[in-house]
Amino acid sequence: MKTLNIYIGKIIAHIMVEKKITKAELARRLSVRPQSIDYMLSRKSIDTDTLYKVSQALNYDFAQFYTLSKKQIDFDTPKKIEKTVKARLVVEIELDNDDLQKLNLNNKLNHVLMNKE
């Protein structure tokens, strides 16, 4: 499979310039040392947790650079006929109280639980 030539550090640096955010300011928003920002900006790749935090700090969706179409992913896979099957998906998400309040999830969860009883 072809590798991606995405240098996320350069992209983050470009967005920082566009938004007029200094390394010191980004470090403050992420609660890290400015040296950590220098290191991050020199990287070709970044872990998803850090990318999410940087996206929040800069109010920018960096994940869009990693979106691949099914055609790009499965270009070397033989075509097959797929049956439709039902599946149950259980997802566990860890959210802090601020996230719950922003999404109004406490009220929604209480409403769902009350309707089940």
PDB file of C-alpha atoms in Angstrom:
ATOM      1  CA  MET A   1       0.000   0.000   0.000  1.00  0.00           C
ATOM      2  CA  LYS A   2       1.241   3.472  -0.838  1.00  0.00           C
ATOM      3  CA  THR A   3       2.396   5.503   2.171  1.00  0.00           C
ATOM      4  CA  LEU A   4       1.084   8.975   2.852  1.00  0.00           C
ATOM      5  CA  ASN A   5       3.420  11.942   2.571  1.00  0.00           C
ATOM      6  CA  ILE A   6       1.741  13.968   5.292  1.00  0.00           C
ATOM      7  CA  TYR A   7       4.100  15.849   7.591  1.00  0.00           C
ATOM      8  CA  ILE A   8       1.695  16.779  10.342  1.00  0.00           C
ATOM      9  CA  GLY A   9       4.234  18.977  12.125  1.00  0.00           C
ATOM     10  CA  LYS A  10       4.495  21.231   9.069  1.00  0.00           C
ATOM     11  CA  ILE A  11       0.730  21.359   8.726  1.00  0.00           C
ATOM     12  CA  ILE A  12       0.294  22.314  12.391  1.00  0.00           C
ATOM     13  CA  ALA A  13       2.977  25.010  12.019  1.00  0.00           C
ATOM     14  CA  HIS A  14       1.165  26.388   8.953  1.00  0.00           C
ATOM     15  CA  ILE A  15      -2.162  26.570  10.815  1.00  0.00           C
ATOM     16  CA  MET A  16      -0.439  28.264  13.759  1.00  0.00           C
ATOM     17  CA  VAL A  17       0.858  30.962  11.382  1.00  0.00           C
ATOM     18  CA  GLU A  18      -2.595  31.368   9.803  1.00  0.00           C
ATOM     19  CA  LYS A  19      -4.210  31.736  13.224  1.00  0.00           C
ATOM     20  CA  LYS A  20      -1.346  33.868  14.586  1.00  0.00           C
ATOM     21  CA  ILE A  21      -0.698  31.503  17.493  1.00  0.00           C
ATOM     22  CA  THR A  22       2.841  31.326  18.833  1.00  0.00           C
ATOM     23  CA  LYS A  23       4.602  28.198  20.048  1.00  0.00           C
ATOM     24  CA  ALA A  24       4.470  29.622  23.570  1.00  0.00           C
ATOM     25  CA  GLU A  25       0.712  30.152  23.314  1.00  0.00           C
ATOM     26  CA  LEU A  26       0.105  26.650  21.961  1.00  0.00           C
ATOM     27  CA  ALA A  27       2.291  25.233  24.738  1.00  0.00           C
ATOM     28  CA  ARG A  28       0.205  27.139  27.289  1.00  0.00           C
ATOM     29  CA  ARG A  29      -3.058  25.846  25.774  1.00  0.00           C
ATOM     30  CA  LEU A  30      -1.750  22.267  25.835  1.00  0.00           C
ATOM     31  CA  SER A  31      -0.137  22.612  29.281  1.00  0.00           C
ATOM     32  CA  VAL A  32       3.261  21.525  27.954  1.00  0.00           C
ATOM     33  CA  ARG A  33       6.705  23.092  27.705  1.00  0.00           C
ATOM     34  CA  PRO A  34       7.535  25.120  24.560  1.00  0.00           C
ATOM     35  CA  GLN A  35      10.277  22.568  23.780  1.00  0.00           C
ATOM     36  CA  SER A  36       7.537  19.948  23.393  1.00  0.00           C
ATOM     37  CA  ILE A  37       5.937  22.103  20.710  1.00  0.00           C
ATOM     38  CA  ASP A  38       9.274  22.376  18.870  1.00  0.00           C
ATOM     39  CA  TYR A  39       9.587  18.577  18.961  1.00  0.00           C
ATOM     40  CA  MET A  40       5.996  18.058  17.799  1.00  0.00           C
ATOM     41  CA  LEU A  41       6.416  20.479  14.875  1.00  0.00           C
ATOM     42  CA  SER A  42       9.499  18.598  13.678  1.00  0.00           C
ATOM     43  CA  ARG A  43       7.634  15.278  13.528  1.00  0.00           C
ATOM     44  CA  LYS A  44       6.230  13.497  10.497  1.00  0.00           C
ATOM     45  CA  SER A  45       3.661  11.655  12.602  1.00  0.00           C
ATOM     46  CA  ILE A  46       1.787  12.266  15.824  1.00  0.00           C
ATOM     47  CA  ASP A  47      -0.306  10.080  18.123  1.00  0.00           C
ATOM     48  CA  THR A  48      -4.060  10.522  17.908  1.00  0.00           C
ATOM     49  CA  ASP A  49      -4.481  11.773  21.472  1.00  0.00           C
ATOM     50  CA  THR A  50      -1.999  14.593  20.871  1.00  0.00           C
ATOM     51  CA  LEU A  51      -3.543  15.367  17.484  1.00  0.00           C
ATOM     52  CA  TYR A  52      -6.968  15.632  19.125  1.00  0.00           C
ATOM     53  CA  LYS A  53      -5.649  18.017  21.792  1.00  0.00           C
ATOM     54  CA  VAL A  54      -3.885  20.180  19.196  1.00  0.00           C
ATOM     55  CA  SER A  55      -7.079  20.219  17.114  1.00  0.00           C
ATOM     56  CA  GLN A  56      -8.997  21.464  20.145  1.00  0.00           C
ATOM     57  CA  ALA A  57      -6.334  24.042  21.046  1.00  0.00           C
ATOM     58  CA  LEU A  58      -6.202  25.458  17.511  1.00  0.00           C
ATOM     59  CA  ASN A  59      -9.883  24.902  16.708  1.00  0.00           C
ATOM     60  CA  TYR A  60      -8.918  23.055  13.528  1.00  0.00           C
ATOM     61  CA  ASP A  61      -9.726  19.546  12.273  1.00  0.00           C
ATOM     62  CA  PHE A  62      -6.359  17.981  11.458  1.00  0.00           C
ATOM     63  CA  ALA A  63      -7.990  14.560  11.047  1.00  0.00           C
ATOM     64  CA  GLN A  64      -9.196  15.637   7.596  1.00  0.00           C
ATOM     65  CA  PHE A  65      -5.685  15.035   6.278  1.00  0.00           C
ATOM     66  CA  TYR A  66      -5.963  11.354   7.174  1.00  0.00           C
ATOM     67  CA  THR A  67      -9.323  10.628   5.577  1.00  0.00           C
ATOM     68  CA  LEU A  68      -8.998   7.874   3.012  1.00  0.00           C
ATOM     69  CA  SER A  69     -11.598   6.617   0.628  1.00  0.00           C
ATOM     70  CA  LYS A  70     -12.441   2.920   0.557  1.00  0.00           C
ATOM     71  CA  LYS A  71     -10.998   2.815  -2.955  1.00  0.00           C
ATOM     72  CA  GLN A  72      -7.613   4.015  -1.636  1.00  0.00           C
ATOM     73  CA  ILE A  73      -7.598   1.512   1.217  1.00  0.00           C
ATOM     74  CA  ASP A  74      -8.786  -1.577  -0.669  1.00  0.00           C
ATOM     75  CA  PHE A  75      -7.067  -1.026  -4.011  1.00  0.00           C
ATOM     76  CA  ASP A  76      -5.092  -4.287  -3.743  1.00  0.00           C
ATOM     77  CA  THR A  77      -7.835  -6.463  -2.232  1.00  0.00           C
ATOM     78  CA  PRO A  78      -9.688  -8.879  -4.498  1.00  0.00           C
ATOM     79  CA  LYS A  79     -13.326  -7.977  -4.987  1.00  0.00           C
ATOM     80  CA  LYS A  80     -15.805 -10.203  -3.217  1.00  0.00           C
ATOM     81  CA  ILE A  81     -19.527 -10.329  -2.711  1.00  0.00           C
ATOM     82  CA  GLU A  82     -20.409  -9.381   0.823  1.00  0.00           C
ATOM     83  CA  LYS A  83     -23.461 -10.513   2.726  1.00  0.00           C
ATOM     84  CA  THR A  84     -25.246  -8.030   4.898  1.00  0.00           C
ATOM     85  CA  VAL A  85     -25.083  -9.138   8.497  1.00  0.00           C
ATOM     86  CA  LYS A  86     -26.319  -7.552  11.652  1.00  0.00           C
ATOM     87  CA  ALA A  87     -23.760  -6.754  14.274  1.00  0.00           C
ATOM     88  CA  ARG A  88     -23.854  -5.209  17.679  1.00  0.00           C
ATOM     89  CA  LEU A  89     -21.285  -2.538  18.325  1.00  0.00           C
ATOM     90  CA  VAL A  90     -20.415  -1.588  21.870  1.00  0.00           C
ATOM     91  CA  VAL A  91     -18.373   1.568  22.228  1.00  0.00           C
ATOM     92  CA  GLU A  92     -16.765   2.796  25.416  1.00  0.00           C
ATOM     93  CA  ILE A  93     -15.941   6.486  25.531  1.00  0.00           C
ATOM     94  CA  GLU A  94     -14.258   8.273  28.397  1.00  0.00           C
ATOM     95  CA  LEU A  95     -15.535  11.825  28.881  1.00  0.00           C
ATOM     96  CA  ASP A  96     -14.871  14.311  31.624  1.00  0.00           C
ATOM     97  CA  ASN A  97     -17.594  16.433  33.236  1.00  0.00           C
ATOM     98  CA  ASP A  98     -16.914  19.394  30.926  1.00  0.00           C
ATOM     99  CA  ASP A  99     -17.479  17.188  27.868  1.00  0.00           C
ATOM    100  CA  LEU A 100     -20.685  15.788  29.383  1.00  0.00           C
ATOM    101  CA  GLN A 101     -21.986  19.289  30.031  1.00  0.00           C
ATOM    102  CA  LYS A 102     -21.043  20.548  26.568  1.00  0.00           C
ATOM    103  CA  LEU A 103     -22.819  17.642  24.921  1.00  0.00           C
ATOM    104  CA  ASN A 104     -25.724  17.700  27.398  1.00  0.00           C
ATOM    105  CA  LEU A 105     -25.192  13.959  27.796  1.00  0.00           C
ATOM    106  CA  ASN A 106     -26.220  13.699  31.443  1.00  0.00           C
ATOM    107  CA  ASN A 107     -29.775  14.791  30.618  1.00  0.00           C
ATOM    108  CA  LYS A 108     -29.920  12.629  27.505  1.00  0.00           C
ATOM    109  CA  LEU A 109     -28.661   9.539  29.370  1.00  0.00           C
ATOM    110  CA  ASN A 110     -31.114  10.100  32.219  1.00  0.00           C
ATOM    111  CA  HIS A 111     -33.930  10.455  29.682  1.00  0.00           C
ATOM    112  CA  VAL A 112     -32.964   7.188  27.956  1.00  0.00           C
ATOM    113  CA  LEU A 113     -32.640   5.330  31.256  1.00  0.00           C
ATOM    114  CA  MET A 114     -35.991   6.638  32.515  1.00  0.00           C
ATOM    115  CA  ASN A 115     -37.723   5.502  29.317  1.00  0.00           C
ATOM    116  CA  LYS A 116     -36.269   1.974  29.634  1.00  0.00           C
ATOM    117  CA  GLU A 117     -37.866   1.402  33.031  1.00  0.00           C
TER     118      GLU A 117
END
